[in-house]
Structure formats: C-alpha cells, structure tokens
Backbone as a ProteinNet text record, in pm:
[ID]
protein_1_A
[PRIMARY]
MNATWRYLDEGLNRASYNMALDEALSISVRKELAPPTLRLYGWDRSSVTIGYFQKSSDIDVAYCTRKNIPVVRRLSGGRAVLHGEELTYSFSAKTNIGMFSSGLRDSYAKISKALGLAFARIGIVPEMKQRREFPAESKTSTRVRNPLCFHSASYGEISFQERKIIGSAQKRWRDGLLQQGSIPAIIAYDEVSMIFRCADPKSLRETMCGLREIVPSFTIDGLKSALRSAFEEIFNIQFKRARPSAEETRLAEELDTQKYSTHQWNFQR
[TERTIARY]
83.8	0	87.4	57.2	135.2	121.7	232.9	227.8	139.6	81.6	-2.7	69.2	86.8	143.4	32.7	65.3	-34.4	-16.5	-129.9	-130.6	-218.6	-162.4	-236.3	-235.4	-352.7	-366.3	-422.9	-335.3	-369.8	-412.2	-414.5	-458.7	-362.5	-415.1	-332.6	-326.7	-207.3	-189.9	-87.8	-84.5	17.8	156.8	258.8	395.7	438.8	415.4	459.7	388	259.2	185.9	229	258.6	308.2	432.9	527.5	651	623.7	532.5	500.1	434.7	341.8	274.8	371.2	461	560.8	642.4	683.3	760.8	675.4	550.8	463.2	443.1	422.3	405	531.7	647	772.5	795.4	753.4	766.9	680.4	557.7	469	529.3	585.2	644	764.3	848.8	967.4	929	817.5	769.9	689.5	675	597.4	450.7	402.6	260.4	186.9	263.7	207	304.1	254	341.3	411.2	503.1	561.1	450.3	474.5	368	411.1	329.6	347	240.4	283.6	191	209.1	97.9	98.9	22.7	78.4	14.6	58.2	-2	30.3	38.1	43.2	69.3	-42.3	-86.1	-196.9	-155.7	-25.1	29.2	175.5	234.2	376.6	454.2	544.3	619.1	760.4	852.6	991.2	1025.2	1085.6	1145.3	1296.2	1367.6	1512.9	1561.7	1674.3	1727.5	1772	1772.4	1802.6	1935.7	2038.1	2171	2196.6	2100.7	2120.7	2111.4	2186.5	2179	2058.4	1983.3	1867.5	1909.4	2032.8	2082.8	2101.2	2088.8	2096.8	1980.9	1873.2	1758.1	1732.6	1654.5	1619.4	1495.4	1519.3	1409.5	1323.9	1386.2	1310.6	1213.3	1257.7	1169	1050.6	1077.9	970.8	870.8	920	831.7	741.6	799.8	720.8	613.7	645.1	553.3	463.1	470.5	389.5	415.5	543.1	585.9	645.6	577.4	632.1	765.7	853.4	981.5	987.1	1008.5	1011.4	1128.7	1194.4	1308.3	1258.7	1305.8	1270.1	1349.8	1300.1	1376	1482.5	1453.3	1547.9	1652.5	1761.5	1870.6	1846.5	1954.8	1943.2	1931.3	1890.9	1884.9	1740.5	1727.7	1596.8	1511.5	1380.1	1281.7	1171.8	1132.2	1010.6	896.7	801	686	570.4	502.4	388.3	288.7	264.4	176	256.1	238.4	320.1	251.4	311.4	276.2	398.4	379.2	486.5	460	566.7	550.4	641.2	600.9	691.6	674	784.1	780.4	857.7	793	853	860	973.8	990.7	1094.7	1094.3	1195.3	1326.4	1439.4	1569.2	1654.1	1613.8	1693	1657.7	1547.9	1509.4	1447	1440.3	1364.7	1439.9	1364.4	1422.8	1495.6	1482.5	1550.7	1664.6	1717.3	1819.4	1962	1976.9	2110.4	2177.3	2128.7	2197	2126	2178.8	2117.7	2105.7	2214.6	2212.2	2124	2123.5	2039.6	1892	1854.7	1713.8	1672.8	1761.9	1734.9	1707.3	1793.6	1780.1	1648.2	1607.8	1482.5	1361.2	1360.7	1248.5	1246.3	1364.7	1372.1	1322.2	1340.2	1289.2	1137.3	1070.6	924.8	884.1	957.4	927.1	944.9	1052.4	1077.6	968	918.4	809.6	683.4	657.7	540.7	550.9	668.5	686.6	664.2	715.8	697.5	549.1	471.2	328	249	308.5	240.6	306.9	394	449.1	583.3	657.7	790.1	893.2	992.2	1100.1	1213.5	1233.3	1327.5	1470.5	1563.3	1704	1735.9	1796.7	1829.7	1977.1	2005.4	2141.3	2208.4	2328.6	2403.8	2510.8	2531.9	2626.9	2577.4	2632	2593.8	2651.2	2568	2611.3	2575.8	2662.2	2643.6	2649.9	2567.7	2570.2	2705	2781.9	2909.6	3022.2	2993.5	3097.6	3174	3103.8	3168.2	3243.5	3224.4	3283.3	3403.3	3409	3517.4	3538.5	3658.1	3686.3	3639.8	3602.9	3555.4	3403.3	3350.1	3205.7	3149.6	3053.4	2989.4	2865.8	2865.9	2755.8	2632.1	2520.5	2394.9	2294.9	2219.1	2128	2002.7	1980.3	1856.5	1865.3	1768	1767.5	1771.2	1693.5	1681.6	1801.2	1905.8	2024.4	2120.5	2105.1	2192.9	2112.9	2164.4	2099.5	2183.3	2123.2	2193.6	2173.5	2228.4	2219.2	2074	2045.4	1913.5	1805.6	1838.4	1736	1710.7	1603.3	1547.5	1546.1	1592.8	1592.8	1529	1500	1449.6	1524.1	1598.1	1679.2	1766.2	1835	1930.4	1866.7	1735.5	1667.6	1601.6	1626.6	1577.1	1426	1353.8	1208.8	1156.6	1247	1206.3	1323.3	1294.5	1396.7	1362.5	1455	1428.6	1538.8	1503.4	1599.5	1554.6	1650.6	1618.3	1675.9	1600	1644.4	1648.9	1761.7	1775.6	1805.7	1742.6	1774.2	1827.4	1867.3	1914	1804.7	1679.5	1570.1	1468.4	1494.7	1394.3	1444.4	1364.9	1395.9	1269.4	1291.2	1186.8	1243.5	1185.7	1226.6	1115.3	1153.2	1058.5	1097.5	998.4	1029.2	926.9	974.2	892	889.1	767	748.9	666.2	731.1	656.3	581.4	459.4	385.5	429.7	446	490	594.2	699.5	800.5	788.4	780	773.7	917.3	973.5	1114.7	1151.6	1067	1097.2	1106	1012.1	1010.3	1132.4	1164.9	1282.3	1407.7	1421.5	1538	1551.3	1439.7	1442.6	1474.4	1408	1423.5	1564.2	1621.1	1750.4	1866.7	1836.7	1940.7	2031.9	1971.7	2051.7	2042.2	2079.7	2088.4	1953.7	1956.8	1833	1737.3	1607.1	1507.7	1531.3	1582.1	1604.6	1706.1	1814.7	1917.2	1869	1775	1721.1	1649.8	1591.8	1521.1	1613.8	1743.8	1839.6	1865	1828.3	1858.6	1736.1	1616.6	1496.9	1375.1	1270	1144.7	1029.1	910.2	788.5	733.6	656.6	608	515.5	445.5	354.2	429.2	557.5	638.8	669.7	667.3	698	570.7	471.8	343.7	234.5	191.6	93.2	-36.9	-70.9	-195.2	-178.5	-59.2	-30.1	-131.4	-172	-258.2	-200.8	-224.2	-179.9	-245.8	-375.7	-446.5	-389.3	-352	-292.4	-159.7	-80	48	26.5	-71.3	-101.6	-132	-216.8	-253	-131	-46.3	73.2	170.4	186.9	276.3	226.8	99.3	45	65.9	33	46.9	192.4	279.9	421.9	484.6	452.9	504.2	454.9	328.8	274.2	347.7	377.9	445.3	591.2	663.7	806.8	832.7	751.9	776.3	689.7	607.2	523.1	437.5	367.9	283.4	145.6	55.6	-73.1	-90	-139.2	-165.4	-306.8	-319.5	-450.4	-462.8	-564.4	-583.1	-626	-568.1	-593.4	-587.6	-618.9	-603.1	-504.3	-438.7	-353.3	-434.5	-373	-441.1	-461.7	-545.3	-569.4	-439.8	-356.1	-229.2	-134.7	-130.8	-45.8	-91.9	-222.5	-275.7	-242.1	-257.3	-223.1	-75	10.5	154.1	191.3	128.2	156.4	120.1	6.2	-35.4	62.6	111.7	209.5	341.6	388.7	513.3	499.6	382.6	357.2	374.2	308.8	310.5	445.5	505.4	624.8	755.6	748.8	872.2	866.9	783.8	790.7	732.8	661.9	612.6	701	810.8	893.8	1013.6	1051.4	1169.8	1294.9	1296	1412.2	1445	1343.7	1368.4	1401.7	1320.5	1334	1457.6	1506.2	1620.5	1735.9	1747.9	1853.2	1991.3	1999.8	2129	2121.5
-119.7	0	124.9	221.4	343.6	426.1	492.2	584	703.2	766.6	884.2	1007.3	1103.9	1232.8	1336.7	1455.5	1560.5	1666.8	1710.1	1810.3	1926.3	2048.3	2168.2	2265.7	2314	2419.3	2540	2638.8	2744.9	2876.5	2884.6	3008.8	3123.6	3247.4	3367.5	3412.7	3450.2	3499.5	3611.5	3682.1	3784	3720.5	3797.4	3745.5	3691.5	3769.3	3726.3	3599.6	3588.5	3468.7	3347.1	3368.2	3256.6	3195.2	3279.1	3227	3164.9	3224	3171.4	3033.6	3017.4	2889.1	2781.3	2815.8	2717.4	2666.7	2758.1	2714.9	2630	2668.7	2592	2449.8	2436.3	2303.4	2219.7	2281.9	2206.9	2159.3	2237.7	2197.1	2074.5	2074.9	1959.3	1833	1847.1	1730.6	1679.5	1770.2	1728.8	1660.6	1703.7	1641.9	1514.7	1476.4	1359.4	1372.9	1496.2	1521	1522.3	1522.4	1522.1	1451.3	1391.5	1326.1	1430.1	1388.4	1483.5	1565.6	1694	1786.8	1874.2	1873.4	1963.6	2071.9	2195.5	2309.5	2393.9	2427.3	2514.7	2641.5	2757.4	2882.9	2998.1	3115.5	3236.5	3355.6	3476.2	3598.5	3699	3768.3	3861.6	3991.8	4012.1	4127.1	4095.5	4173.1	4156.3	4167	4071.4	4065.3	4017.8	4054.8	4010	3923.6	3806.4	3729.9	3730.8	3743.5	3739.8	3618.8	3562.8	3443.6	3468.6	3364.1	3376.1	3447	3415.5	3471.2	3599.4	3643.1	3754	3889.5	3987.3	4123.5	4194.5	4263	4336.4	4449.7	4494.9	4599.2	4550.5	4419.4	4364.9	4412.3	4456.4	4503.6	4650.6	4714.8	4855.2	4859.9	4861	4857.6	4982.9	5096.4	5221.6	5215	5155.8	5140.6	5050.9	4941.4	4849.4	4920.2	5002.4	5075.6	5170.8	5242.4	5336.8	5264.7	5145.3	5070.5	4974.8	4979.5	4892.6	4745.1	4710.8	4573.3	4519.5	4427.6	4373.7	4302.7	4313	4243.2	4154.7	4026	3932.6	3837.5	3805.3	3713.8	3569.5	3485	3342.6	3269	3154.1	3063.7	2991.4	2967	2899.1	2997.6	2944	3026.9	3074.9	3089.2	3134	3285	3329.7	3472	3520.2	3650.7	3714.4	3681.2	3686.7	3659.2	3765	3816	3896.6	3803	3788.7	3701.1	3782.3	3725.5	3792.4	3690.6	3690.9	3590.5	3462.6	3370.8	3250.3	3143.3	3025.3	2920.9	2899	2909	2885.2	2752.3	2678.1	2551.4	2550.8	2475.4	2439.2	2289.7	2226.3	2082.8	2057	1989.1	1956.9	1805.9	1756.9	1612.7	1587.9	1467.8	1425.8	1396.3	1419.1	1388.7	1292.5	1262.1	1168.7	1023.4	1003.1	870.7	886.2	776.6	777.1	828.6	858.2	883.8	1017.2	1106.4	1235	1245.6	1130.7	1126.9	1123.6	1139.4	1126.6	1259.1	1368.6	1494.5	1592.1	1713.8	1825	1799.9	1766.5	1753.2	1636.9	1529	1414.4	1450.8	1524.3	1561.7	1662.5	1757.2	1850	1771.7	1673.7	1597.1	1521.6	1463.1	1386.8	1477.7	1590	1683.3	1741.4	1771.4	1826.5	1727.8	1599.4	1498.6	1507.2	1526.5	1541.4	1671.5	1779.4	1907.8	1897.7	1831.6	1816	1737.5	1632.7	1554.8	1639.9	1724	1812	1907.4	1964.8	2054.5	1979.7	1858.5	1779.8	1757	1741.6	1715.1	1837.4	1956.1	2074.7	2122.9	2038.6	2068.3	2137	2132.3	2194.7	2086.7	2071.6	1975.8	2050.4	2028.3	2110.1	2058.8	2145.5	2111.8	2109.3	2001.7	1987.8	2022	2112.8	2155.7	2061.7	2013.3	1922.1	1994.4	2123.6	2203.4	2346.9	2426.4	2566.1	2640.4	2721.7	2795.9	2942.8	3027.1	3171.8	3222.7	3319.1	3370.6	3425.6	3479.9	3540.7	3438.9	3312	3211.9	3192.4	3192.1	3162	3281	3402.3	3522.7	3571.8	3536.6	3586.3	3491.5	3490.2	3403.2	3466.5	3594	3663	3657.2	3595.3	3583.7	3708.1	3769.7	3887.7	3843.1	3868.6	3824.8	3907.8	3841.2	3909.3	3867.3	3961.6	3927.4	3854.8	3842	3787.1	3635.7	3564.5	3418	3365	3426.2	3373.4	3408.2	3470.2	3504.1	3386.7	3284.2	3168.6	3041.5	2931	2800.7	2716.5	2670.7	2593.3	2444.6	2362.1	2217.2	2172.3	2091.5	2032.6	2126.5	2252.5	2345.2	2330.8	2394.2	2363.9	2487.3	2470.2	2576.8	2527.3	2622.8	2591.3	2679.1	2613.7	2685.2	2790.4	2747.2	2829.5	2943.4	2943.6	3045.8	2977.5	3029.8	2967.8	2985.6	2877.9	2883.9	2850.9	2818.9	2793.8	2827.4	2889.8	2917.3	2846.7	2767.1	2689	2710.9	2699	2710.1	2616.9	2570.9	2471.2	2509.8	2481.4	2490.2	2349	2314.5	2180.4	2187.2	2096.5	2071.9	1929.2	1888.8	1751.6	1651.7	1689	1593.3	1631.2	1734.4	1771.3	1872.7	1891.9	1992.3	2068.7	2191.2	2274	2328.1	2287.8	2343.5	2433.3	2554.5	2652.3	2687.8	2704.1	2733.3	2823.3	2905.2	3000.1	2960.5	2945.6	2909.4	3018.8	3117	3231.5	3199.5	3250.9	3247.3	3362.6	3478.7	3599.9	3667.4	3721.5	3796.1	3944.3	4026.3	4172.2	4223.9	4216	4245.2	4386.9	4485.2	4622.7	4636.3	4573.6	4578.4	4507	4391	4316.3	4401.7	4468.4	4552.5	4663	4723.3	4831	4779.1	4670.8	4620.2	4568.1	4500.3	4435.9	4515.7	4634.9	4724.9	4650.8	4566.7	4484.1	4535.9	4452.7	4493.7	4541	4598	4645.9	4529.4	4556.1	4449.4	4356.7	4409.7	4327.1	4217.5	4249.4	4148.3	4044	4081.8	3984.9	3870.9	3898.9	3796.1	3685.9	3709.8	3608.9	3503.9	3532.2	3440.1	3381.6	3435.4	3387.7	3404.9	3331.9	3352.9	3293.3	3344.4	3289.1	3180.4	3089.6	2975.2	3015.5	3127.6	3169	3216.1	3248.6	3282.5	3158.5	3043.3	2916.5	2850.3	2844.4	2782.1	2887.7	2958.8	3066.5	3021.6	2894.2	2843.1	2796.7	2815.1	2771.8	2827.6	2742.7	2786.9	2739.2	2817.6	2779.4	2648.9	2634.6	2512.4	2390.2	2405.9	2294.6	2252.5	2350.1	2317.5	2251.3	2296.9	2233	2084.3	2055.6	1916.5	1835.2	1894.1	1824.2	1798.5	1895.3	1877.4	1767.4	1768.6	1668.2	1526.9	1506.2	1372.3	1333.4	1430	1399.3	1356.1	1424.9	1383.9	1243.8	1217.6	1084.4	975.9	1002	901.8	884	992.8	984.6	922.2	956.6	909.1	788.7	741.6	624.3	641.4	754.5	787.7	830.8	850.5	910.9	1034.5	1141.4	1262.3	1259.8	1312.3	1338.8	1489	1546.6	1690.9	1725.6	1832.7	1867.5	2018.8	2061.4	2199	2199.9	2312.4	2317.3	2284.9	2216	2184.2	2312.3	2301.9	2416.6	2461.6	2365.9	2400.5	2466.9	2417.2	2479	2621.4	2640.9	2774.8	2869.2	2822.3	2904.9	2942	2843.5	2868.9	2963.2	2944.4	3032.9	3177.3	3197.1	3333	3394.2	3311.6	3359.2	3395.1	3308.2	3335.1	3457.5	3474.3	3591.2	3719.2	3724.8	3845.8	3870.5	3765.2	3781.9	3770	3723	3700.2	3763.4	3709.4	3746.7	3884.8	3945	4081.7	4185.3	4141.6	4233.5	4283.7	4406.5	4465.1	4389.3	4345.7	4275.1	4150.4	4071.7	3950.3	3982.7	4065.1	4087.1	4166.2	4251.2	4336.5	4317	4194	4162.8	4170	4157.6	4166.3	4275.2
0	0	0	-85.6	-93.5	34.4	71.4	184.7	148.5	250.1	229.9	280.9	191.5	227.4	226.6	273.7	285.2	175.9	118.7	10.6	53.3	51.1	88.4	-29.5	-65.1	-165.9	-93.7	-65.8	28.3	-34.8	-167	-229.7	-206	-201.5	-188	-42.3	2.3	138.8	142.5	256.3	278.7	284.6	248.6	245.7	381.4	486.8	619.7	664.2	633	673.4	591.5	463.7	383	444.9	485.7	545.5	681.9	757	889.7	880.6	785.8	773.6	724.2	633.5	590.8	709	797.1	913.8	1007.4	1029.4	1118.7	1066.1	936.1	877	892.7	871.7	882.9	1026.2	1123.2	1263.5	1291.7	1240.6	1259.4	1199.1	1079.7	1012.2	1090.2	1136.8	1211.8	1343	1402.5	1527	1501.7	1375.4	1333.6	1370.4	1373.9	1392.3	1259.1	1150.4	1015.5	923	814.5	717.2	630.6	541.1	445.4	379.7	362.5	323.1	205.9	101.3	-12	-2.6	3.1	8.5	-117.2	-184.1	-300.6	-265.2	-304.7	-265.7	-355.2	-329.7	-403.7	-309.6	-366.9	-293.2	-319.1	-213.5	-230.1	-298.1	-314	-386.8	-420.9	-509.1	-538.2	-407.6	-383.9	-258.2	-286.4	-199.6	-211	-90.9	-116.5	-8.3	-28	82.1	77.4	155.1	110.9	174.1	317	396.8	540	565.7	487.1	510.3	430.2	352.6	260	330	280.9	332.3	272	356.3	305.9	212.2	223.8	135.1	-7.9	-29.2	-165.2	-251.9	-188.1	-264.4	-232.2	-316	-294.7	-205.1	-74.5	22	10.7	-13.4	-26.3	-142.9	-253.4	-369.3	-332.7	-263.3	-223.3	-132.3	-41.4	48.7	-29.2	-125.1	-205.9	-286.3	-333.4	-418.5	-340.3	-205.7	-120.5	-150.7	-166.9	-191.2	-61.5	7.8	132.9	109.6	208	206.9	330.5	310.9	423.5	405.9	515.5	512.5	524.2	432.8	436.8	544.1	580.9	666.3	583.8	456.2	367.7	316.7	264.2	215.3	72.9	-1.4	-138.9	-149.4	-267.4	-298.1	-307.9	-327.3	-323.2	-445.4	-426	-530.8	-523.5	-640.5	-649.8	-686.2	-596.1	-617.9	-674.6	-772.5	-832.1	-883	-1014	-1072.3	-1089.3	-997.6	-993.5	-911.2	-911.1	-816.3	-728.6	-598.8	-503.6	-433.6	-407.7	-336.4	-214.6	-114.5	-6.3	18.8	54.8	82.1	210.1	304.6	434.2	450.7	501.2	520.9	629.5	682.9	779.1	705.6	776.4	715.5	797.6	919.4	998.8	966.7	893.5	845.8	707.4	633.6	509.6	388.4	282.2	151	139.5	238.8	231.9	333.3	374.4	478.6	424.2	290.8	230	196.1	252.4	235.2	143.5	142.6	70.8	-79	-144.3	-290	-334.1	-255.5	-289.8	-279.6	-174.9	-160.8	-267.7	-300.5	-410.5	-539.5	-567.2	-691.6	-696.8	-584.6	-582	-601.7	-533.1	-548.8	-689.4	-743.8	-879.1	-983.8	-958.7	-1051.3	-1061.8	-948.2	-949.3	-1016.6	-988.5	-1052.9	-1204.1	-1246.4	-1389.4	-1459.5	-1394.3	-1452.9	-1465.2	-1365.2	-1371.8	-1490	-1511.7	-1626.3	-1757.5	-1766.6	-1888.7	-1916.5	-1812.1	-1828.7	-1874.8	-1861.4	-1915	-2044.1	-2100.5	-2232.1	-2234.1	-2123.1	-2116	-2086.5	-2173.7	-2151.2	-2081	-1952.6	-1876.4	-1884.1	-1842.7	-1828.6	-1679.9	-1634	-1492.9	-1471.9	-1378.5	-1352.4	-1252.5	-1290.6	-1205.5	-1124.4	-1153.3	-1077.3	-1074.9	-983.6	-975.8	-1095.6	-1162.2	-1278.7	-1263.6	-1315.8	-1313.7	-1456.6	-1495.4	-1630.5	-1671.8	-1578.8	-1613.9	-1625.9	-1594.6	-1584.5	-1714.9	-1826.1	-1952.7	-2009.4	-1952.5	-2008	-1928.5	-1802.8	-1719.5	-1603.8	-1550.6	-1436.3	-1306.3	-1310.2	-1191.1	-1185.8	-1086.2	-1073.3	-1006.7	-1069.4	-1015	-937.9	-807.8	-724.3	-754.1	-777.6	-804.6	-698.2	-641.1	-531.7	-575.3	-705.4	-759.5	-773.9	-716.8	-721.1	-864	-953.1	-1088.5	-1176	-1117.9	-1194.7	-1206.8	-1123.8	-1129.5	-1108.2	-1160.8	-1143.5	-1049.7	-940.9	-841.6	-866.9	-777.3	-791.5	-801	-902.4	-913.9	-962.4	-992.6	-1037.5	-1186.9	-1231.1	-1362.2	-1450.3	-1574.3	-1672.5	-1801.5	-1889.8	-2022.7	-2122	-2211.2	-2310.2	-2242.4	-2135.2	-2059.9	-1981.6	-1969.8	-1890.2	-1771.2	-1654.2	-1531.9	-1521	-1488.5	-1479.6	-1339.4	-1249	-1110.3	-1019.4	-906.9	-807.1	-677.8	-625.7	-504.6	-402.1	-276.3	-165.9	-54.7	23.3	124.8	261.1	364.3	502.7	557.8	620.8	676.2	824.9	896.8	1036.7	1047.7	1163	1181.1	1146.7	1175.9	1160.8	1053	972.9	873.9	772.7	669.1	567.8	531.7	487.4	427.8	297.6	184.6	55.9	4.1	-36.8	-89.3	-231.9	-318.6	-457.6	-524	-616.5	-690.8	-837.5	-892.7	-1033	-1098.9	-1163.1	-1216.5	-1345.3	-1354	-1480.7	-1568.4	-1506.3	-1573.7	-1485.6	-1545.8	-1471.6	-1505.7	-1402.7	-1421.6	-1433.5	-1553.2	-1573.7	-1530.4	-1559.7	-1521.2	-1369.6	-1299.5	-1153.1	-1095.9	-1151.3	-1106	-1119.6	-1232.9	-1258.1	-1154.5	-1115.1	-1017	-876.9	-836	-699.5	-674.9	-773.2	-753.6	-810.9	-860.2	-912.1	-1009.2	-1092.1	-1181.3	-1324.5	-1417.9	-1557.4	-1610.4	-1727.5	-1787.3	-1810.3	-1815.9	-1828.8	-1947.9	-2057.1	-2175.4	-2148.8	-2078.8	-2050.7	-1951.5	-1861.2	-1767.2	-1838.7	-1952.4	-2029.3	-2078.4	-2075	-2118.7	-2012.1	-1886.3	-1776.5	-1708	-1735	-1666.2	-1755.2	-1725.6	-1797.7	-1719.4	-1747.1	-1690.2	-1781.5	-1723.7	-1801.1	-1914.7	-1898.6	-2004.3	-2130.2	-2114.1	-2230.8	-2313.2	-2249	-2317	-2365.9	-2278.5	-2310.8	-2287.1	-2390	-2372.2	-2306.9	-2322.3	-2265	-2120.1	-2064.1	-1927.4	-1828.1	-1732.8	-1623.2	-1489.8	-1385.6	-1251.1	-1208.7	-1234.6	-1195	-1266.2	-1392.8	-1465.4	-1404.9	-1362	-1298.7	-1163	-1087.6	-958.9	-978.1	-1075.1	-1101.4	-1143.1	-1228.3	-1274.9	-1160.1	-1070.7	-957	-864.2	-837.6	-747.1	-802.7	-929	-986.8	-1003.5	-1032.3	-1049.9	-917.5	-808.2	-677.2	-642.1	-671.2	-639.7	-717.7	-843.7	-925.2	-885.1	-870.3	-841	-704.7	-604.9	-469.2	-431.7	-526.5	-504.4	-378.8	-375.4	-259.8	-310	-217.8	-248.2	-161.7	-222	-145.5	-89.7	31.2	89.6	106.7	43.6	55	197	249.6	389.5	407.6	527.2	570.8	687.5	712.6	831.6	956.4	1050.1	1175	1256.7	1358.6	1445.9	1512.4	1552.2	1616	1516.5	1392.5	1290.2	1259	1251.5	1225.8	1340.3	1462.7	1579.4	1577.8	1550.9	1548.4	1434.4	1318.1	1204	1236.8	1301.2	1338.2	1437.6	1529.5	1628.1	1560.1	1469.6	1397.5	1307.1	1248.3	1164.5	1244.9	1360.5	1443.2	1508.5	1562.7	1644.7	1567.7	1442.6	1368.3	1229.5	1140.9	1000.2	969.2	1062.6	1043	1110.3	1170.7	1248.1	1169.8	1195.9	1135.3	1180.5	1304.9	1359.2	1278.8	1242.8	1164.5	1019.2	958.4	814.2	775.3	864.9	831.2	929.1	979.3	1076.4	1013.8	881.2	811.2	705.5
[MASK]
+++++++++++++++++++++++++++++++++++++++++++++++++++++++++++++++++++++++++++++++++++++++++++++++++++++++++++++++++++++++++++++++++++++++++++++++++++++++++++++++++++++++++++++++++++++++++++++++++++++++++++++++++++++++++++++++++++++++++++++++++++++++++++++++++++++++++++++

C-alpha cells in the first residue's frame, strides 16, 4: 500500500503569513505530527522574499516601500525573489530517516525529478542543472555576485533553453527539511530591474522567464494538477488533501506576528 502524504492548496496569502505557515508546517512534520507535506500557494500582492543569510541591502528597500511591496526574510537560504503571478511551493519532510536522509544535494535531486516531470506534463522539456552555474561564468573568471535568485541556477534546479524557470531554496535541520520554490507564470522584468538594481530588463530575459512565455496556454491550476500527480508518481505515494491543523494555524499566526512581520527579523542583516 502506498504511503499517504499531505497536500495543501492554500490560495493567496500575505507574504509574512506565507513564510510563517511554511515554518509551522515544517515543525509539525519534524515532530511527526504530520506526514511529508506539499503546500501550493500564491501571494496577495507583489512581494519580495530574501534568503536567510542575505543582506537586506541587496535590494532597494526604499523602492519596495514606495511601491507597497512587502519584504520578508525566508527561513530557507538562497537569494531574493520577487513574487507575483506565480505558483509557489513548499515541501517539508523528515531527514533523519527515510528517503531524504542522504543529504542536501540528494534531496534536491529527488524533489527536482518530481518538478521536472510536472513541467513535462504541461508541455515543457526542462534542463536539470548538475552544478551551480552563473551567467558570467563563460565570459570571465571573476564571478559577479547578483542578489537575484533567478540570476543563477543551483544544484538540481530547472531551466528551459538556458533560462531559469524555477527558483528553489532549502532549510535543513538535523531531523527535517523545508524546501521553498517560486514558479513564475509571468516575470515583471521592469520591476525586477528596479528592486535588484541589476541589468536592464532586456538582458534579464536572457537568464529567466515565466512559463507563459513558453506555453501561452499555461494555467496555474494545470500546474497544480501536474505537480500533485508527479510527486505521487516519483515518490510512489498518495496525497490526501488537507487543511492546516488548528495548532499549525495558531503557530503560524504567532510566527507571523512575532517574527515574520517584524523589522528585527526581516532586516537583521
């Protein structure tokens, strides 16, 4: 009999609550109060998340404030992302036992295999990265650090015709992992250029793209269905659709208020 994992489709939420609920779910999974959990969600407005170790000065915070774009620090690492019209996922699982106990790169590869199958099911044949790559790598030996997540492809991440189509980052504990990922339908290139003080919008199109640029008929609901079935096939499991428990909701609200909505957390670096 196939194992049963948990599937949550949470719709649109505030940036701070999205990060808070992801952490609350990961805590439940690590405590074995819930099985491995895939959560799919969106954003109630354009929002920026920055990686746990990233400096807030990497982005133009003043511009975000003027444009009413929330900035929130993720629990996972990696670089900053402008979230907009997209599908975002988080996946929580145990790491001290089971199929995700073999380290960071192995778990990235396994999750990426499911993501790649989902893309194939909506008509996109993806490229899987086996090493970290930077756009400047082939032109110079000096790597120019860019604060934008979609500017580089990390281990196990997915591109299409050399343009990144998903950005993922992972937080690991001794007994669990939380992987978060952004899958844009459309990229607001002008906004990205302003927030990250990076190259002109035209050059950004050389390193990233939204799925609707590849498949004009792409829909968020179609990708949700593809992701759910791909995870079930790759991991030989069955998903049970669920809602966060009362305890997870309470904890998420507490983390939202006391952590992810605070200046101390979001701008600690």
